[in-house]
Amino acid sequence: ETGVTQTPRHLVMGMTNKKSLKCEQHLGHNAMYWYKQSAKKPLELMFVYNFKEQTENNSVPSRFSPECPNSSHLFLHLHTLQPEDSALYLCASSQDLENGYTFGSGTRLTVV
Amino acid sequence: SQQGEEDPQALSIQEGENATMNCSYKTSINNLQWYRQNSGRGLVHLILIRSNEREKHSGRLRVTLDTSKKSSSLLITASRAADTASYFCATLLKAGGFKTIFGAGTRLFVKA
């Protein structure tokens, strides 16, 4: 365990479903992130939160909706996804925006 | 080309040999980080080197940074089969807010 816990580990959902990914850290970090990792592509930054405030939305489609209720928890709400959204979704946290990240193990999402 | 490109894309060596991976980037950075990823799991932070540093060591890892050439290298000495993984460089950009951008990675195979 890295200190960043992601649930579920695997998720299969239909295109009309609504689901949420959860990320939790108890490292005392103040920044949290969502990244998407697709096959044969670099990690894509999706969202950045610093002290619960969103500081970055990297042109992510509105069918992905993040939520950060406190500095320890981060959610990614999914709605009306497309098959091309199938990927490994990685959550990370860091002490602040200038330090290295601690990653969770990811959620493997398959959209059918 | 994109910010943070690793070279080579894949590297195969014998156990005990040294492995060198390179990373080039385009814009000015705040820091550069190296990560390791095993088989589609979460990334593990290896080393962070700041823009005013030239070299850092951590165990069998040595990272160099040449800001004039906008490049970095990761050297793994006396490699082991357990070092088999993908290695990513990530650059922290400060312009327009803090963003860490990952390269596509180098896939390292260490043969026993």
PDB file of C-alpha atoms in Angstrom:
ATOM      1  CA  GLU A   1       0.000   0.000   0.000  1.00  0.00           C
ATOM      2  CA  THR A   2       1.310   3.409  -0.943  1.00  0.00           C
ATOM      3  CA  GLY A   3      -0.925   5.443   1.314  1.00  0.00           C
ATOM      4  CA  VAL A   4      -3.231   6.357  -1.570  1.00  0.00           C
ATOM      5  CA  THR A   5      -6.191   3.988  -1.862  1.00  0.00           C
ATOM      6  CA  GLN A   6      -8.386   3.793  -4.931  1.00  0.00           C
ATOM      7  CA  THR A   7     -11.678   1.943  -5.180  1.00  0.00           C
ATOM      8  CA  PRO A   8     -12.894   0.023  -6.998  1.00  0.00           C
ATOM      9  CA  ARG A   9      -9.874  -1.687  -8.542  1.00  0.00           C
ATOM     10  CA  HIS A  10     -11.886  -2.763 -11.568  1.00  0.00           C
ATOM     11  CA  LEU A  11     -15.115  -1.363 -12.991  1.00  0.00           C
ATOM     12  CA  VAL A  12     -17.184  -2.362 -15.990  1.00  0.00           C
ATOM     13  CA  MET A  13     -20.001  -0.011 -16.874  1.00  0.00           C
ATOM     14  CA  GLY A  14     -22.439   0.551 -19.670  1.00  0.00           C
ATOM     15  CA  MET A  15     -22.564   3.786 -21.563  1.00  0.00           C
ATOM     16  CA  THR A  16     -25.750   4.882 -19.808  1.00  0.00           C
ATOM     17  CA  ASN A  17     -24.567   4.092 -16.282  1.00  0.00           C
ATOM     18  CA  LYS A  18     -23.480   6.511 -13.583  1.00  0.00           C
ATOM     19  CA  LYS A  19     -20.606   5.436 -11.367  1.00  0.00           C
ATOM     20  CA  SER A  20     -17.997   7.039  -9.162  1.00  0.00           C
ATOM     21  CA  LEU A  21     -14.336   6.383  -8.541  1.00  0.00           C
ATOM     22  CA  LYS A  22     -12.993   7.060  -5.080  1.00  0.00           C
ATOM     23  CA  CYS A  23      -9.528   8.054  -3.932  1.00  0.00           C
ATOM     24  CA  GLU A  24      -8.417   8.440  -0.336  1.00  0.00           C
ATOM     25  CA  GLN A  25      -5.109   9.464   1.213  1.00  0.00           C
ATOM     26  CA  HIS A  26      -4.066   9.864   4.820  1.00  0.00           C
ATOM     27  CA  LEU A  27      -0.576  11.139   4.131  1.00  0.00           C
ATOM     28  CA  GLY A  28      -1.408  14.696   5.115  1.00  0.00           C
ATOM     29  CA  HIS A  29      -0.981  15.818   1.520  1.00  0.00           C
ATOM     30  CA  ASN A  30      -2.664  18.972   0.332  1.00  0.00           C
ATOM     31  CA  ALA A  31      -2.827  18.336  -3.413  1.00  0.00           C
ATOM     32  CA  MET A  32      -4.663  15.561  -5.239  1.00  0.00           C
ATOM     33  CA  TYR A  33      -4.820  14.631  -8.897  1.00  0.00           C
ATOM     34  CA  TRP A  34      -6.639  12.491 -11.441  1.00  0.00           C
ATOM     35  CA  TYR A  35      -4.700  11.067 -14.384  1.00  0.00           C
ATOM     36  CA  LYS A  36      -5.900   8.858 -17.242  1.00  0.00           C
ATOM     37  CA  GLN A  37      -3.605   6.199 -18.675  1.00  0.00           C
ATOM     38  CA  SER A  38      -4.608   4.651 -22.002  1.00  0.00           C
ATOM     39  CA  ALA A  39      -2.685   1.978 -23.842  1.00  0.00           C
ATOM     40  CA  LYS A  40       0.371   3.306 -25.667  1.00  0.00           C
ATOM     41  CA  LYS A  41      -0.276   6.907 -24.635  1.00  0.00           C
ATOM     42  CA  PRO A  42       1.375   9.080 -22.000  1.00  0.00           C
ATOM     43  CA  LEU A  43      -0.447   9.725 -18.771  1.00  0.00           C
ATOM     44  CA  GLU A  44      -2.981  12.484 -19.308  1.00  0.00           C
ATOM     45  CA  LEU A  45      -3.527  14.994 -16.537  1.00  0.00           C
ATOM     46  CA  MET A  46      -7.250  15.458 -15.911  1.00  0.00           C
ATOM     47  CA  PHE A  47      -7.769  17.464 -12.732  1.00  0.00           C
ATOM     48  CA  VAL A  48      -5.719  19.072  -9.991  1.00  0.00           C
ATOM     49  CA  TYR A  49      -6.982  20.024  -6.548  1.00  0.00           C
ATOM     50  CA  ASN A  50      -4.978  22.026  -4.049  1.00  0.00           C
ATOM     51  CA  PHE A  51      -6.418  22.543  -0.559  1.00  0.00           C
ATOM     52  CA  LYS A  52      -9.772  21.258  -1.893  1.00  0.00           C
ATOM     53  CA  GLU A  53      -9.889  23.887  -4.648  1.00  0.00           C
ATOM     54  CA  GLN A  54      -9.723  22.835  -8.275  1.00  0.00           C
ATOM     55  CA  THR A  55      -6.718  24.487  -9.878  1.00  0.00           C
ATOM     56  CA  GLU A  56      -6.618  22.605 -13.167  1.00  0.00           C
ATOM     57  CA  ASN A  57      -9.144  21.132 -15.560  1.00  0.00           C
ATOM     58  CA  ASN A  58      -7.190  19.902 -18.527  1.00  0.00           C
ATOM     59  CA  SER A  59     -10.008  20.245 -21.072  1.00  0.00           C
ATOM     60  CA  VAL A  60     -11.743  17.154 -19.739  1.00  0.00           C
ATOM     61  CA  PRO A  61     -15.214  16.342 -21.167  1.00  0.00           C
ATOM     62  CA  SER A  62     -18.102  17.126 -18.829  1.00  0.00           C
ATOM     63  CA  ARG A  63     -19.032  13.449 -18.589  1.00  0.00           C
ATOM     64  CA  PHE A  64     -16.174  13.338 -16.042  1.00  0.00           C
ATOM     65  CA  SER A  65     -17.022  15.334 -12.933  1.00  0.00           C
ATOM     66  CA  PRO A  66     -14.541  15.580 -10.049  1.00  0.00           C
ATOM     67  CA  GLU A  67     -15.378  16.258  -6.433  1.00  0.00           C
ATOM     68  CA  CYS A  68     -13.019  17.016  -3.570  1.00  0.00           C
ATOM     69  CA  PRO A  69     -14.942  17.310  -0.290  1.00  0.00           C
ATOM     70  CA  ASN A  70     -11.750  17.561   1.795  1.00  0.00           C
ATOM     71  CA  SER A  71      -8.001  17.263   1.373  1.00  0.00           C
ATOM     72  CA  SER A  72      -8.098  13.498   2.011  1.00  0.00           C
ATOM     73  CA  HIS A  73     -10.756  12.442  -0.472  1.00  0.00           C
ATOM     74  CA  LEU A  74     -11.190  12.816  -4.188  1.00  0.00           C
ATOM     75  CA  PHE A  75     -13.945  11.434  -6.372  1.00  0.00           C
ATOM     76  CA  LEU A  76     -14.428  11.134 -10.098  1.00  0.00           C
ATOM     77  CA  HIS A  77     -18.084  10.895 -11.084  1.00  0.00           C
ATOM     78  CA  LEU A  78     -18.710   9.191 -14.402  1.00  0.00           C
ATOM     79  CA  HIS A  79     -21.797   9.641 -16.564  1.00  0.00           C
ATOM     80  CA  THR A  80     -22.641   8.645 -20.126  1.00  0.00           C
ATOM     81  CA  LEU A  81     -19.134   7.455 -20.933  1.00  0.00           C
ATOM     82  CA  GLN A  82     -17.895   6.257 -24.293  1.00  0.00           C
ATOM     83  CA  PRO A  83     -15.919   3.077 -25.059  1.00  0.00           C
ATOM     84  CA  GLU A  84     -12.834   5.206 -25.718  1.00  0.00           C
ATOM     85  CA  ASP A  85     -12.951   6.273 -22.068  1.00  0.00           C
ATOM     86  CA  SER A  86     -11.845   2.769 -21.117  1.00  0.00           C
ATOM     87  CA  ALA A  87      -8.496   3.194 -19.390  1.00  0.00           C
ATOM     88  CA  LEU A  88      -6.610   3.016 -16.114  1.00  0.00           C
ATOM     89  CA  TYR A  89      -7.577   5.982 -13.946  1.00  0.00           C
ATOM     90  CA  LEU A  90      -4.887   6.947 -11.497  1.00  0.00           C
ATOM     91  CA  CYS A  91      -5.220   9.129  -8.453  1.00  0.00           C
ATOM     92  CA  ALA A  92      -2.183  10.768  -6.888  1.00  0.00           C
ATOM     93  CA  SER A  93      -1.429  13.098  -4.027  1.00  0.00           C
ATOM     94  CA  SER A  94       1.498  15.296  -3.064  1.00  0.00           C
ATOM     95  CA  GLN A  95       2.495  17.470  -0.134  1.00  0.00           C
ATOM     96  CA  ASP A  96       2.143  20.516  -2.332  1.00  0.00           C
ATOM     97  CA  LEU A  97       2.100  21.305  -6.035  1.00  0.00           C
ATOM     98  CA  GLU A  98       5.902  21.284  -6.321  1.00  0.00           C
ATOM     99  CA  ASN A  99       6.684  17.878  -4.838  1.00  0.00           C
ATOM    100  CA  GLY A 100       6.678  14.316  -6.119  1.00  0.00           C
ATOM    101  CA  TYR A 101       3.488  12.297  -6.248  1.00  0.00           C
ATOM    102  CA  THR A 102       2.279   9.241  -4.408  1.00  0.00           C
ATOM    103  CA  PHE A 103       0.039   7.239  -6.716  1.00  0.00           C
ATOM    104  CA  GLY A 104      -2.748   4.820  -5.974  1.00  0.00           C
ATOM    105  CA  SER A 105      -2.954   1.475  -7.768  1.00  0.00           C
ATOM    106  CA  GLY A 106      -5.595   2.779 -10.137  1.00  0.00           C
ATOM    107  CA  THR A 107      -9.073   1.803 -11.256  1.00  0.00           C
ATOM    108  CA  ARG A 108      -9.221  -0.225 -14.473  1.00  0.00           C
ATOM    109  CA  LEU A 109     -12.343   1.063 -16.196  1.00  0.00           C
ATOM    110  CA  THR A 110     -14.028  -0.713 -19.089  1.00  0.00           C
ATOM    111  CA  VAL A 111     -16.953   0.959 -20.832  1.00  0.00           C
ATOM    112  CA  VAL A 112     -19.155  -1.420 -22.801  1.00  0.00           C
TER     113      VAL A 112
ATOM    114  CA  SER B   1       7.221  16.024 -30.123  1.00  0.00           C
ATOM    115  CA  GLN B   2       5.784  16.551 -26.684  1.00  0.00           C
ATOM    116  CA  GLN B   3       6.984  17.815 -23.347  1.00  0.00           C
ATOM    117  CA  GLY B   4       8.872  14.944 -21.727  1.00  0.00           C
ATOM    118  CA  GLU B   5       9.947  12.323 -24.246  1.00  0.00           C
ATOM    119  CA  GLU B   6      11.873   9.285 -23.125  1.00  0.00           C
ATOM    120  CA  ASP B   7      14.494   7.529 -25.180  1.00  0.00           C
ATOM    121  CA  PRO B   8      14.742   4.678 -25.939  1.00  0.00           C
ATOM    122  CA  GLN B   9      11.160   3.445 -26.039  1.00  0.00           C
ATOM    123  CA  ALA B  10      12.327  -0.014 -25.007  1.00  0.00           C
ATOM    124  CA  LEU B  11      15.570  -1.375 -23.580  1.00  0.00           C
ATOM    125  CA  SER B  12      16.607  -4.965 -22.968  1.00  0.00           C
ATOM    126  CA  ILE B  13      19.709  -5.767 -20.899  1.00  0.00           C
ATOM    127  CA  GLN B  14      21.254  -8.583 -18.896  1.00  0.00           C
ATOM    128  CA  GLU B  15      21.120  -8.648 -15.123  1.00  0.00           C
ATOM    129  CA  GLY B  16      24.150  -6.866 -13.692  1.00  0.00           C
ATOM    130  CA  GLU B  17      24.440  -4.401 -16.567  1.00  0.00           C
ATOM    131  CA  ASN B  18      23.711  -0.704 -16.269  1.00  0.00           C
ATOM    132  CA  ALA B  19      20.611   0.816 -17.843  1.00  0.00           C
ATOM    133  CA  THR B  20      20.475   4.400 -19.069  1.00  0.00           C
ATOM    134  CA  MET B  21      17.265   6.153 -20.050  1.00  0.00           C
ATOM    135  CA  ASN B  22      17.017   9.675 -21.370  1.00  0.00           C
ATOM    136  CA  CYS B  23      14.328  12.310 -21.231  1.00  0.00           C
ATOM    137  CA  SER B  24      14.071  15.471 -23.306  1.00  0.00           C
ATOM    138  CA  TYR B  25      11.648  18.319 -22.793  1.00  0.00           C
ATOM    139  CA  LYS B  26      10.740  21.528 -24.546  1.00  0.00           C
ATOM    140  CA  THR B  27       9.824  24.265 -22.078  1.00  0.00           C
ATOM    141  CA  SER B  28      11.392  25.578 -18.897  1.00  0.00           C
ATOM    142  CA  ILE B  29      10.695  23.453 -15.878  1.00  0.00           C
ATOM    143  CA  ASN B  30      10.502  23.824 -12.119  1.00  0.00           C
ATOM    144  CA  ASN B  31      11.621  20.253 -11.504  1.00  0.00           C
ATOM    145  CA  LEU B  32      11.885  16.866 -13.196  1.00  0.00           C
ATOM    146  CA  GLN B  33      10.836  13.595 -11.664  1.00  0.00           C
ATOM    147  CA  TRP B  34      11.359   9.945 -12.538  1.00  0.00           C
ATOM    148  CA  TYR B  35       8.777   7.259 -11.816  1.00  0.00           C
ATOM    149  CA  ARG B  36       8.575   3.486 -12.220  1.00  0.00           C
ATOM    150  CA  GLN B  37       5.457   1.505 -13.110  1.00  0.00           C
ATOM    151  CA  ASN B  38       5.048  -2.250 -12.935  1.00  0.00           C
ATOM    152  CA  SER B  39       2.461  -3.950 -15.177  1.00  0.00           C
ATOM    153  CA  GLY B  40      -0.275  -1.322 -15.305  1.00  0.00           C
ATOM    154  CA  ARG B  41      -0.215  -0.587 -11.595  1.00  0.00           C
ATOM    155  CA  GLY B  42       0.285   2.786  -9.961  1.00  0.00           C
ATOM    156  CA  LEU B  43       3.487   4.715 -10.503  1.00  0.00           C
ATOM    157  CA  VAL B  44       6.194   4.827  -7.865  1.00  0.00           C
ATOM    158  CA  HIS B  45       8.163   8.022  -7.371  1.00  0.00           C
ATOM    159  CA  LEU B  46      11.929   7.463  -7.686  1.00  0.00           C
ATOM    160  CA  ILE B  47      13.750  10.792  -7.696  1.00  0.00           C
ATOM    161  CA  LEU B  48      12.952  14.500  -8.004  1.00  0.00           C
ATOM    162  CA  ILE B  49      15.624  16.859  -9.289  1.00  0.00           C
ATOM    163  CA  ARG B  50      15.096  20.612  -9.183  1.00  0.00           C
ATOM    164  CA  SER B  51      16.004  22.940 -12.023  1.00  0.00           C
ATOM    165  CA  ASN B  52      18.989  24.325 -10.089  1.00  0.00           C
ATOM    166  CA  GLU B  53      20.426  20.862  -9.427  1.00  0.00           C
ATOM    167  CA  ARG B  54      22.635  18.892 -11.796  1.00  0.00           C
ATOM    168  CA  GLU B  55      22.839  15.431 -10.284  1.00  0.00           C
ATOM    169  CA  LYS B  56      21.137  13.319  -7.622  1.00  0.00           C
ATOM    170  CA  HIS B  57      21.671   9.819  -6.324  1.00  0.00           C
ATOM    171  CA  SER B  58      19.411   7.340  -4.596  1.00  0.00           C
ATOM    172  CA  GLY B  59      20.794   3.860  -4.012  1.00  0.00           C
ATOM    173  CA  ARG B  60      21.501   2.366  -7.447  1.00  0.00           C
ATOM    174  CA  LEU B  61      19.824   5.295  -9.209  1.00  0.00           C
ATOM    175  CA  ARG B  62      21.611   8.329 -10.576  1.00  0.00           C
ATOM    176  CA  VAL B  63      19.769  11.197 -12.245  1.00  0.00           C
ATOM    177  CA  THR B  64      21.364  14.058 -14.137  1.00  0.00           C
ATOM    178  CA  LEU B  65      19.754  17.229 -15.416  1.00  0.00           C
ATOM    179  CA  ASP B  66      21.096  19.519 -18.124  1.00  0.00           C
ATOM    180  CA  THR B  67      18.801  22.522 -18.375  1.00  0.00           C
ATOM    181  CA  SER B  68      20.814  24.020 -21.254  1.00  0.00           C
ATOM    182  CA  LYS B  69      20.043  20.940 -23.334  1.00  0.00           C
ATOM    183  CA  LYS B  70      16.622  20.429 -21.747  1.00  0.00           C
ATOM    184  CA  SER B  71      17.440  16.831 -21.006  1.00  0.00           C
ATOM    185  CA  SER B  72      17.770  14.385 -18.144  1.00  0.00           C
ATOM    186  CA  SER B  73      19.073  10.869 -17.778  1.00  0.00           C
ATOM    187  CA  LEU B  74      18.299   8.062 -15.354  1.00  0.00           C
ATOM    188  CA  LEU B  75      21.034   5.516 -14.743  1.00  0.00           C
ATOM    189  CA  ILE B  76      20.275   2.245 -12.962  1.00  0.00           C
ATOM    190  CA  THR B  77      23.487   0.486 -11.992  1.00  0.00           C
ATOM    191  CA  ALA B  78      23.900  -3.271 -11.501  1.00  0.00           C
ATOM    192  CA  SER B  79      20.376  -3.938 -12.751  1.00  0.00           C
ATOM    193  CA  ARG B  80      18.233  -6.749 -11.388  1.00  0.00           C
ATOM    194  CA  ALA B  81      15.339  -8.704 -12.873  1.00  0.00           C
ATOM    195  CA  ALA B  82      13.090  -6.866 -10.414  1.00  0.00           C
ATOM    196  CA  ASP B  83      13.984  -3.579 -12.159  1.00  0.00           C
ATOM    197  CA  THR B  84      11.899  -4.715 -15.147  1.00  0.00           C
ATOM    198  CA  ALA B  85       9.239  -2.020 -15.467  1.00  0.00           C
ATOM    199  CA  SER B  86       8.297   1.101 -17.387  1.00  0.00           C
ATOM    200  CA  TYR B  87      10.127   4.275 -16.416  1.00  0.00           C
ATOM    201  CA  PHE B  88       8.614   7.709 -16.906  1.00  0.00           C
ATOM    202  CA  CYS B  89      10.011  11.180 -16.639  1.00  0.00           C
ATOM    203  CA  ALA B  90       7.666  13.947 -15.569  1.00  0.00           C
ATOM    204  CA  THR B  91       8.268  17.661 -15.786  1.00  0.00           C
ATOM    205  CA  LEU B  92       6.676  20.240 -13.510  1.00  0.00           C
ATOM    206  CA  LEU B  93       5.753  23.327 -15.454  1.00  0.00           C
ATOM    207  CA  LYS B  94       5.088  26.495 -13.557  1.00  0.00           C
ATOM    208  CA  ALA B  95       3.748  28.685 -16.338  1.00  0.00           C
ATOM    209  CA  GLY B  96      -0.029  29.050 -16.275  1.00  0.00           C
ATOM    210  CA  GLY B  97      -0.348  27.168 -12.993  1.00  0.00           C
ATOM    211  CA  PHE B  98       1.408  24.040 -11.794  1.00  0.00           C
ATOM    212  CA  LYS B  99       1.172  21.058 -14.144  1.00  0.00           C
ATOM    213  CA  THR B 100       3.171  17.845 -14.128  1.00  0.00           C
ATOM    214  CA  ILE B 101       3.392  16.342 -17.601  1.00  0.00           C
ATOM    215  CA  PHE B 102       4.480  12.743 -18.132  1.00  0.00           C
ATOM    216  CA  GLY B 103       6.321  11.260 -21.069  1.00  0.00           C
ATOM    217  CA  ALA B 104       5.365   8.027 -22.811  1.00  0.00           C
ATOM    218  CA  GLY B 105       7.961   6.012 -20.896  1.00  0.00           C
ATOM    219  CA  THR B 106      10.822   3.598 -21.500  1.00  0.00           C
ATOM    220  CA  ARG B 107      10.045  -0.083 -21.142  1.00  0.00           C
ATOM    221  CA  LEU B 108      13.003  -1.807 -19.476  1.00  0.00           C
ATOM    222  CA  PHE B 109      13.515  -5.584 -19.602  1.00  0.00           C
ATOM    223  CA  VAL B 110      16.211  -7.044 -17.397  1.00  0.00           C
ATOM    224  CA  LYS B 111      16.979 -10.645 -18.272  1.00  0.00           C
ATOM    225  CA  ALA B 112      18.095 -12.965 -15.498  1.00  0.00           C
TER     226      ALA B 112
END
